[in-house]
Amino acid sequence: MILRRARLASVVTAASLAAAGVLASAGPAAARGAAQQACQAPAAGGTSGSRPAAGGTSGSPPAAVIRVNQVGYPLTASKLAEIMTRSRGPAPRWQLISRGSCRVVARGVARTDLGPWSHRYPAVWAVRFSGTHRPGTYRLALAVGQATVSPWFRIEPASRLYAGALANALSFYQNERDGPGFIPSALRTAAGHLSDAHAMTFRAPKVSPNGNFKGSLRPYATGLRINATGGWSDAGDYLKFTETTSYTVAMMLQGIASFPASLGGASGNGHGSFTAEARFGLDFLQRMWDERTRTLYLQVGTGEANSYYFGDHDIWRLPQADDHYHGTDPRYQYIRHPPVFRAGPPGAPVSPNLAGRLAADFALCYRVFRVSDPAYASRCLRSAETVYAMAGTRWKGQLQTVLPWDFYPEASWRDDMMLGATELALALRSAGPGDLPAALPVRSAGRYLADAAHWARQWLAGKASGRDTLNLYDVSALADYELYRAIGGPHPSLAVTRAALLANLRSQLRRATGIAAGDPFGFGFAWDQWDTTAHGLGLAVMAGEYDDLAGTPGYAAWGQRWLDDVLGTNAWGESLIVGDGTVFPDCMQHQVTNLAGSHDGSPPVLAGAAVEGPNSFAAVGSVPNMRPCSVNAPGNVPYSVFRGHKAVFRDNVQSYSTVEPAIDLTALSPMAFAWQEAGGRAEP
């Protein structure tokens, strides 16, 4: 079965730290020679100099490694890199080398020890070069001789620096497209799951924690079929979920609404736009929500099945194989014809987490498409009000997510309802005179604003408040930000104040900085948890949100640092987003990439894909037809050498726990980059 959800480390090794001292006493000629050597250090892997070469004894832990943000640093941002060493002294000396001239443009001594990472690397030293403002491509070097160097990175205006990363994020979603609307690429050469156009609907079966069910699935007596085409494949498999798609669409649309210039127009590569991609996701959600019958569908496909039937996770193939997989063999019928599971009977209350987020999706749809496609926007707004009104706010037991629930164990919903009500208020407020669709049940933005404040107050008083940061399972930070802006001026009649919302956002950030204080890389989330990449991106977004509302750059440096962590400034020297930087996962647990892509970082790769990231364990387990691949650090040093803080990272197709990408994991990267481009200020 497919188990649910590193290329080369950022270092050329083997100079000892003692060698770093040579730089201090060497003459100008020796220093120039060292700079030339560090500038011209060969790269491994045949990727046009992008990958650092291995040095030293095969398999031996490097004496020192340099970790940088591999995309680079905005001109005016704080610039921090880190050196991990196997001894606690002396303080290492560093030099910043320009690729254009092969000259040293800055140098210094990394006197600040940020603390131990592991028993192998008891010291992590801060390298600060914020004073460098000249645009260009650079690398950091440590020593004379066999230099320890970082990957190359850029220093540029933020608008230029993140253009490639934004284009990569868009291309990820384009490659994840399912159905007839797929976009041909080097990875995707044919449409898949065309049979979804007439998908049979089934009662949601009772399943084990792994997703197995007994016997065969039970269709409805009416034999109802729906059009379930489109949508994005959820992760490395081909399942499609309302749970994760609703979150992804909300993040994408809110980013477009806040940054129309950065995210709303055509991409930098000229292929599509986030606006078009958000509409692709919305079209799928509108198929999963039947406005006429008031019926919600949870998912398309089943991950596991049982000892007789095959589920999606039992086989390894390209998506276009599924429509005719194994002919008429009944054991593969749920591969050829993925089932659609209904959340409940028509008109039944909707699980409030899904109701709130879907209401936010459809309300944001109205804001984004109100001018360009008024009919489409009006349809969205009607659905937003309907699904919001059907939220089961007296829900008992587990919230509905996917089958099995353990795949996405969401446990909170008031944050979703707060977001849904807020976006409805903003949607109604955005309408021009006479623009609202006829027979809309609620036409007053104030009604939804009061609801949003009600849910905000309940959220702030609840146990879940402040325990997490922005990600699939907690959208309160985004809801705080949007509701703060929706309230505008004084509203004494509301159940919550803007000050309380800002304080809640600040408390989440303070909790993150408290966690960061115990980590030499300053990460605001534990490295040994699930979704580390997504949490790092969420923290970068939250820093921008807070500074925008507060009108001060109080968390700008933290936001930059958390983005640095995601893009390579971590113990493994790995950019956790494919294609963003030079050292990123090559061997993801992703079927299309594994079967049709490269395993060495050369094209084609699934650019823009955010992976799980470091975790408490690296999973194992293979599936027939899986192409084995695994990558170690330079010199055949296993990534386990860099384990620390109870966390591991493994770039191996079997390790879904560290290198499986997913649409929800990637959802915050466009906003994170847009906030950096905007310098902590949303577009007016």
XYZ file of C-alpha atoms in Angstrom, residues 46-565:
520
model
C 25.368 17.258 -13.104
C 23.016 20.148 -12.405
C 24.978 23.049 -13.856
C 26.869 23.780 -10.691
C 23.845 23.864 -8.460
C 24.795 21.018 -6.137
C 27.780 21.079 -3.808
C 30.332 18.343 -4.232
C 31.155 15.731 -1.662
C 34.439 15.906 0.150
C 36.259 14.136 2.944
C 35.973 10.526 3.947
C 32.966 8.710 2.571
C 30.269 8.486 5.199
C 32.064 10.574 7.841
C 30.204 13.439 9.513
C 31.508 16.767 8.171
C 33.502 18.898 10.581
C 31.345 21.886 9.711
C 28.406 22.699 7.474
C 26.872 26.008 6.393
C 23.106 26.442 6.161
C 21.509 29.270 4.165
C 18.194 30.287 2.657
C 18.848 28.826 -0.782
C 16.393 31.079 -2.590
C 18.114 34.073 -1.069
C 17.451 37.224 0.909
C 15.588 40.439 0.056
C 17.863 43.472 -0.178
C 16.589 45.163 2.965
C 15.749 42.061 5.031
C 17.726 40.611 7.880
C 20.208 38.059 6.553
C 21.142 35.159 8.788
C 22.973 31.940 7.951
C 24.241 29.318 10.364
C 27.335 27.150 10.734
C 27.031 23.790 12.485
C 30.315 22.553 13.943
C 31.494 19.382 15.647
C 33.344 21.337 18.314
C 32.407 24.332 20.413
C 35.402 26.450 19.502
C 37.121 28.435 18.229
C 34.481 30.706 16.720
C 34.519 30.027 12.969
C 35.525 32.709 10.495
C 33.456 33.217 7.387
C 33.589 35.067 4.111
C 30.849 36.062 1.670
C 31.901 35.524 -1.938
C 30.367 37.081 -5.037
C 29.816 34.659 -7.884
C 30.264 37.375 -10.477
C 33.747 38.462 -9.366
C 34.853 35.528 -7.183
C 35.869 38.156 -4.634
C 35.187 38.364 -0.927
C 32.620 41.105 -0.327
C 32.209 40.606 3.421
C 33.893 38.622 6.160
C 33.621 38.145 9.857
C 33.776 35.866 12.859
C 30.658 33.972 13.924
C 30.982 34.777 17.599
C 27.392 33.969 18.622
C 26.824 30.329 19.508
C 23.073 29.739 19.166
C 23.239 26.481 21.101
C 23.621 22.769 20.438
C 21.715 20.867 17.783
C 22.851 17.353 18.691
C 25.693 15.465 20.314
C 27.466 15.424 16.935
C 26.948 19.147 16.400
C 27.158 20.824 19.807
C 27.448 24.339 18.378
C 25.468 26.305 15.818
C 26.965 29.696 14.997
C 25.158 32.748 13.652
C 26.465 34.412 10.501
C 24.912 37.834 10.017
C 25.424 39.785 6.812
C 22.421 42.109 6.803
C 24.640 44.973 5.670
C 25.056 43.444 2.215
C 22.685 45.265 -0.128
C 24.246 44.857 -3.566
C 22.112 42.601 -5.817
C 23.916 39.483 -6.934
C 24.597 35.798 -6.384
C 26.689 34.797 -3.385
C 27.898 31.913 -1.293
C 29.379 31.674 2.180
C 32.715 29.953 2.713
C 34.424 28.882 5.873
C 38.050 27.937 5.251
C 41.168 28.093 3.117
C 42.061 24.953 1.167
C 39.263 22.436 0.779
C 36.663 25.033 1.565
C 33.410 24.422 3.359
C 30.916 26.373 1.314
C 27.194 26.957 1.106
C 25.037 26.658 -1.992
C 24.790 29.792 -4.097
C 21.950 32.144 -3.198
C 20.722 35.526 -4.385
C 20.345 38.930 -2.789
C 17.743 40.909 -4.728
C 14.650 43.053 -4.331
C 11.920 40.843 -2.902
C 9.704 41.235 -5.970
C 12.377 39.631 -8.137
C 13.641 37.181 -5.540
C 10.360 35.324 -5.056
C 9.035 35.448 -8.626
C 10.442 32.008 -9.400
C 9.134 30.508 -6.174
C 5.632 31.827 -6.908
C 5.755 30.393 -10.427
C 6.873 27.067 -8.950
C 3.960 27.023 -6.495
C 1.511 27.592 -9.319
C 3.085 24.855 -11.431
C 2.715 22.414 -8.529
C -1.052 22.825 -8.523
C -1.182 22.639 -12.297
C 0.655 19.310 -12.176
C -1.716 18.050 -9.462
C -4.781 18.692 -11.627
C -7.043 15.718 -12.205
C -9.524 15.028 -14.974
C -9.943 16.498 -18.466
C -8.707 19.927 -17.371
C -5.155 18.691 -16.788
C -2.301 20.820 -18.122
C 0.262 18.944 -20.248
C 3.795 19.088 -18.884
C 6.944 17.003 -18.765
C 5.391 15.129 -15.839
C 1.769 15.017 -17.008
C 1.204 13.666 -20.503
C -2.418 12.476 -20.380
C -5.665 13.072 -18.541
C -6.642 10.716 -15.746
C -9.872 9.624 -14.085
C -12.215 10.572 -16.890
C -14.681 8.025 -15.490
C -15.259 10.481 -12.619
C -17.664 12.268 -14.949
C -20.252 9.625 -13.976
C -19.083 8.672 -10.492
C -21.319 6.488 -8.347
C -22.157 7.863 -4.909
C -21.977 5.615 -1.857
C -22.869 5.651 1.790
C -19.822 6.376 3.898
C -18.759 2.943 5.231
C -17.447 2.185 8.678
C -13.690 1.921 8.333
C -10.733 0.921 10.467
C -8.135 3.546 11.447
C -6.228 2.472 8.319
C -9.284 2.912 6.100
C -10.280 -0.707 5.486
C -13.969 -1.553 5.166
C -15.856 -4.863 5.144
C -17.434 -6.359 2.062
C -18.349 -4.034 -0.795
C -19.510 -0.442 -0.721
C -23.234 0.316 -0.563
C -24.552 2.679 -3.246
C -27.788 4.548 -2.702
C -30.972 2.866 -3.832
C -31.392 5.550 -6.487
C -27.996 4.724 -7.970
C -27.122 8.424 -7.956
C -24.128 9.389 -10.050
C -22.459 12.790 -10.099
C -19.778 14.587 -12.069
C -16.748 14.401 -9.780
C -14.110 15.350 -12.338
C -11.436 17.939 -11.725
C -9.875 18.908 -8.453
C -6.305 18.302 -7.386
C -4.815 15.004 -6.319
C -4.462 15.395 -2.587
C -0.891 14.235 -2.099
C 1.321 11.509 -3.567
C -1.817 9.488 -4.290
C -4.884 10.225 -6.447
C -7.527 10.800 -3.791
C -9.507 14.049 -3.816
C -10.857 15.447 -0.559
C -13.274 18.256 0.219
C -11.388 18.710 3.519
C -8.001 19.644 2.076
C -9.317 21.241 -1.118
C -11.551 23.625 0.852
C -8.555 24.739 2.920
C -6.301 25.110 -0.125
C -8.856 27.150 -2.053
C -9.458 29.436 0.940
C -5.733 30.162 1.308
C -5.331 30.717 -2.429
C -8.320 33.059 -2.732
C -7.480 35.063 0.374
C -3.966 35.512 -1.005
C -5.406 36.777 -4.286
C -7.757 39.156 -2.443
C -4.916 40.559 -0.318
C -2.260 40.622 -3.037
C -4.029 41.051 -6.387
C -0.912 42.365 -8.116
C 1.347 39.525 -6.909
C -1.073 36.602 -7.049
C -4.056 37.710 -9.098
C -2.511 38.198 -12.508
C -0.601 35.987 -14.917
C 2.346 34.109 -13.469
C 5.904 35.112 -14.133
C 6.341 32.192 -16.498
C 3.287 33.238 -18.506
C 1.440 29.976 -17.898
C -1.852 30.590 -16.152
C -2.495 32.366 -12.875
C -3.458 31.653 -9.297
C -6.856 33.131 -10.124
C -7.424 30.483 -12.798
C -6.102 27.795 -10.480
C -8.358 28.887 -7.630
C -11.321 28.685 -9.985
C -10.297 25.154 -10.930
C -10.444 24.232 -7.242
C -13.752 26.053 -6.782
C -15.317 24.178 -9.691
C -14.520 20.903 -7.960
C -15.936 22.107 -4.640
C -19.149 23.126 -6.379
C -19.445 19.560 -7.618
C -18.884 18.281 -4.095
C -21.575 20.648 -2.773
C -24.950 20.140 -4.449
C -26.741 23.445 -3.913
C -30.051 22.164 -5.285
C -30.344 19.143 -2.957
C -28.252 20.604 -0.098
C -25.920 17.586 -0.181
C -22.213 17.503 0.644
C -19.801 14.885 -0.674
C -16.604 14.231 1.263
C -14.208 12.604 -1.155
C -13.535 10.816 -4.416
C -11.719 7.483 -4.082
C -10.781 5.219 -1.221
C -7.233 4.919 0.076
C -7.536 1.375 1.319
C -10.245 -1.192 0.725
C -9.962 -4.749 2.095
C -8.552 -8.184 1.373
C -10.627 -8.477 -1.812
C -10.856 -4.997 -3.315
C -7.905 -2.795 -4.173
C -7.816 0.812 -3.024
C -5.787 3.766 -4.251
C -2.928 3.124 -1.816
C -2.467 -0.489 -2.913
C -1.000 0.198 -6.343
C 1.653 2.461 -7.906
C 0.947 3.896 -11.373
C 0.362 7.039 -13.412
C -3.132 8.569 -13.151
C -4.049 7.897 -16.789
C -3.803 4.150 -16.132
C -6.796 4.082 -13.790
C -9.706 4.375 -16.231
C -8.935 0.927 -17.696
C -6.864 -0.613 -14.922
C -6.900 -4.445 -15.163
C -9.779 -4.497 -17.613
C -12.939 -5.847 -16.004
C -11.351 -7.505 -12.967
C -13.878 -6.778 -10.183
C -11.154 -6.466 -7.541
C -10.006 -3.200 -9.191
C -13.441 -1.672 -9.736
C -12.787 1.090 -7.167
C -9.623 2.001 -9.086
C -11.392 2.238 -12.451
C -14.452 3.892 -10.910
C -13.457 5.771 -7.738
C -16.380 5.951 -5.305
C -17.810 9.249 -4.091
C -18.787 9.287 -0.416
C -21.671 11.387 0.828
C -21.342 13.254 4.123
C -25.014 12.744 4.985
C -28.519 12.748 3.530
C -29.778 15.788 1.595
C -30.555 18.709 3.865
C -28.725 17.233 6.872
C -26.559 19.506 9.038
C -23.046 19.913 7.670
C -20.013 19.264 9.863
C -19.204 22.830 11.029
C -15.515 22.699 10.142
C -16.416 21.982 6.522
C -19.419 24.321 6.508
C -17.350 27.254 7.758
C -14.495 26.689 5.359
C -16.749 26.096 2.346
C -18.663 29.270 3.196
C -15.325 31.106 3.238
C -14.383 29.585 -0.134
C -17.605 30.601 -1.828
C -17.683 34.061 -0.232
C -14.096 34.703 -1.326
C -15.121 33.483 -4.766
C -17.644 36.317 -4.875
C -15.019 38.908 -3.952
C -12.475 37.666 -6.493
C -14.825 37.049 -9.451
C -17.537 39.678 -8.824
C -16.300 41.925 -11.628
C -14.805 39.443 -14.088
C -17.662 36.888 -13.952
C -20.716 38.214 -12.087
C -22.883 35.144 -12.785
C -20.264 32.773 -11.415
C -19.688 35.005 -8.395
C -23.421 35.166 -7.648
C -23.673 31.390 -7.769
C -20.794 31.195 -5.299
C -22.410 33.676 -2.916
C -25.698 31.772 -2.830
C -23.819 28.575 -1.988
C -21.822 30.405 0.685
C -24.973 31.497 2.500
C -26.658 28.110 2.122
C -23.815 25.986 3.432
C -23.111 28.436 6.258
C -26.753 28.259 7.369
C -26.578 24.451 7.385
C -23.582 24.249 9.730
C -24.192 21.751 12.518
C -23.110 23.996 15.363
C -24.408 21.476 17.914
C -22.217 18.780 16.419
C -21.375 15.824 18.630
C -18.480 13.414 18.175
C -15.770 13.479 15.536
C -15.895 16.197 12.933
C -16.154 14.966 9.371
C -12.935 15.167 7.387
C -12.047 12.139 5.242
C -12.356 8.358 5.358
C -10.584 7.358 7.528
C -10.685 10.319 9.892
C -7.193 9.455 11.151
C -5.699 10.677 7.867
C -6.761 14.257 8.704
C -7.834 14.336 12.364
C -9.300 17.833 12.578
C -10.725 18.573 16.014
C -11.773 22.261 15.983
C -14.478 24.128 14.074
C -15.202 27.542 15.634
C -12.186 28.967 13.843
C -13.679 27.755 10.547
C -17.058 29.286 11.342
C -15.369 32.558 12.298
C -13.573 32.593 8.948
C -16.745 31.719 7.021
C -18.829 34.435 8.667
C -16.059 37.005 8.206
C -15.658 36.279 4.518
C -19.424 36.478 4.035
C -19.449 39.904 5.698
C -16.605 41.082 3.464
C -18.291 39.653 0.374
C -21.562 41.463 1.013
C -19.706 44.651 1.779
C -17.789 44.407 -1.503
C -20.964 44.318 -3.616
C -21.850 47.353 -5.622
C -25.370 48.828 -5.803
C -27.709 46.258 -7.310
C -24.966 43.630 -7.616
C -26.251 41.110 -5.077
C -28.081 38.130 -6.592
C -31.854 38.049 -6.339
C -33.491 36.127 -3.483
C -30.294 36.059 -1.440
C -31.441 35.070 2.080
C -29.129 37.455 3.970
C -28.147 40.779 2.438
C -26.684 42.493 5.496
C -22.933 42.373 6.093
C -23.623 43.359 9.701
C -25.445 40.096 10.348
C -22.393 38.052 9.412
C -20.029 40.434 11.173
C -21.938 39.816 14.403
C -21.772 36.067 13.795
C -18.034 36.227 13.183
C -17.506 38.128 16.433
C -19.644 35.548 18.250
C -17.545 32.658 16.948
C -14.348 34.581 17.656
C -15.331 35.062 21.272
C -16.168 31.381 21.624
C -12.872 30.441 20.013
C -10.864 32.712 22.298
C -12.547 31.197 25.348
C -12.019 27.612 24.173
C -9.271 25.139 24.922
C -7.951 25.069 21.346
C -7.141 28.775 21.248
C -3.436 29.522 21.119
C -2.328 25.893 20.915
C -1.433 25.870 17.242
C -0.531 28.191 14.392
C -1.915 28.710 10.893
C -2.296 25.394 9.074
C -4.977 22.963 7.891
C -6.173 22.291 11.435
C -6.291 25.868 12.731
C -7.295 28.809 10.549
C -7.877 31.175 13.482
C -4.865 33.354 12.623
C -6.265 34.100 9.172
C -9.746 34.592 10.649
C -8.314 37.026 13.225
C -6.632 38.990 10.467
C -9.675 39.133 8.209
C -12.113 39.929 11.027
C -9.872 42.713 12.365
C -9.981 44.334 8.925
C -13.713 43.698 8.557
C -14.528 45.421 11.848
C -12.715 48.556 10.745
C -13.614 51.148 13.390
C -15.208 50.903 16.852
C -18.098 48.436 17.130
C -19.194 48.381 20.783
C -22.057 45.982 20.067
C -19.813 43.196 18.777
C -18.828 40.263 20.983
C -15.121 40.778 20.318
C -12.832 43.780 19.863
C -10.048 44.374 17.394
C -7.660 44.562 20.333
C -8.650 41.045 21.407
C -8.132 39.694 17.899
C -4.715 41.304 17.621
C -3.800 39.987 21.054
C -4.777 36.459 20.020
C -2.621 36.664 16.912
C 0.229 38.049 19.011
C -0.120 35.255 21.582
C 0.301 32.611 18.874
C 3.416 34.361 17.606
C 4.810 34.707 21.128
C 4.275 31.015 21.681
C 6.205 30.371 18.475
C 9.079 32.630 19.519
C 9.134 30.845 22.863
C 9.589 27.536 21.078
C 12.193 29.167 18.831
C 14.221 30.211 21.868
C 15.073 26.563 22.509
C 16.122 25.848 18.911
C 19.419 27.051 17.412
C 17.669 27.547 14.077
C 14.948 29.627 15.702
C 12.123 27.502 14.323
C 8.782 28.294 15.931
C 7.424 24.741 15.776
C 8.888 21.457 17.005
C 10.910 19.729 14.285
C 9.705 16.275 15.367
C 6.026 16.855 14.507
C 3.921 16.373 11.391
C 3.571 19.198 8.871
C 6.726 21.061 9.906
C 7.027 22.709 6.486
C 3.434 23.926 6.518
C 3.797 25.324 10.036
C 6.946 27.227 9.065
C 5.130 28.788 6.112
C 2.126 29.565 8.317
C 4.330 31.339 10.836
C 5.874 33.471 8.089
C 2.357 34.454 6.961
C 1.270 35.241 10.523
C 4.274 37.520 11.029
C 3.213 39.522 7.978
C -0.415 39.631 9.121
C 0.461 40.909 12.576
C 2.847 43.588 11.357
C 0.268 44.761 8.825
C -2.400 45.176 11.507
C -0.076 46.618 14.142
C 1.586 49.006 11.687
C 5.063 48.054 12.938
C 7.701 45.584 11.711
C 7.752 43.803 15.064
C 7.830 40.276 13.650
C 9.416 40.919 10.242
C 12.761 39.402 11.227
C 11.023 36.378 12.698
C 8.951 35.933 9.562
C 12.107 36.013 7.460
C 13.826 33.547 9.770
C 10.944 31.058 9.653
C 10.921 31.266 5.875
C 14.703 30.759 5.942
C 14.160 27.564 7.939
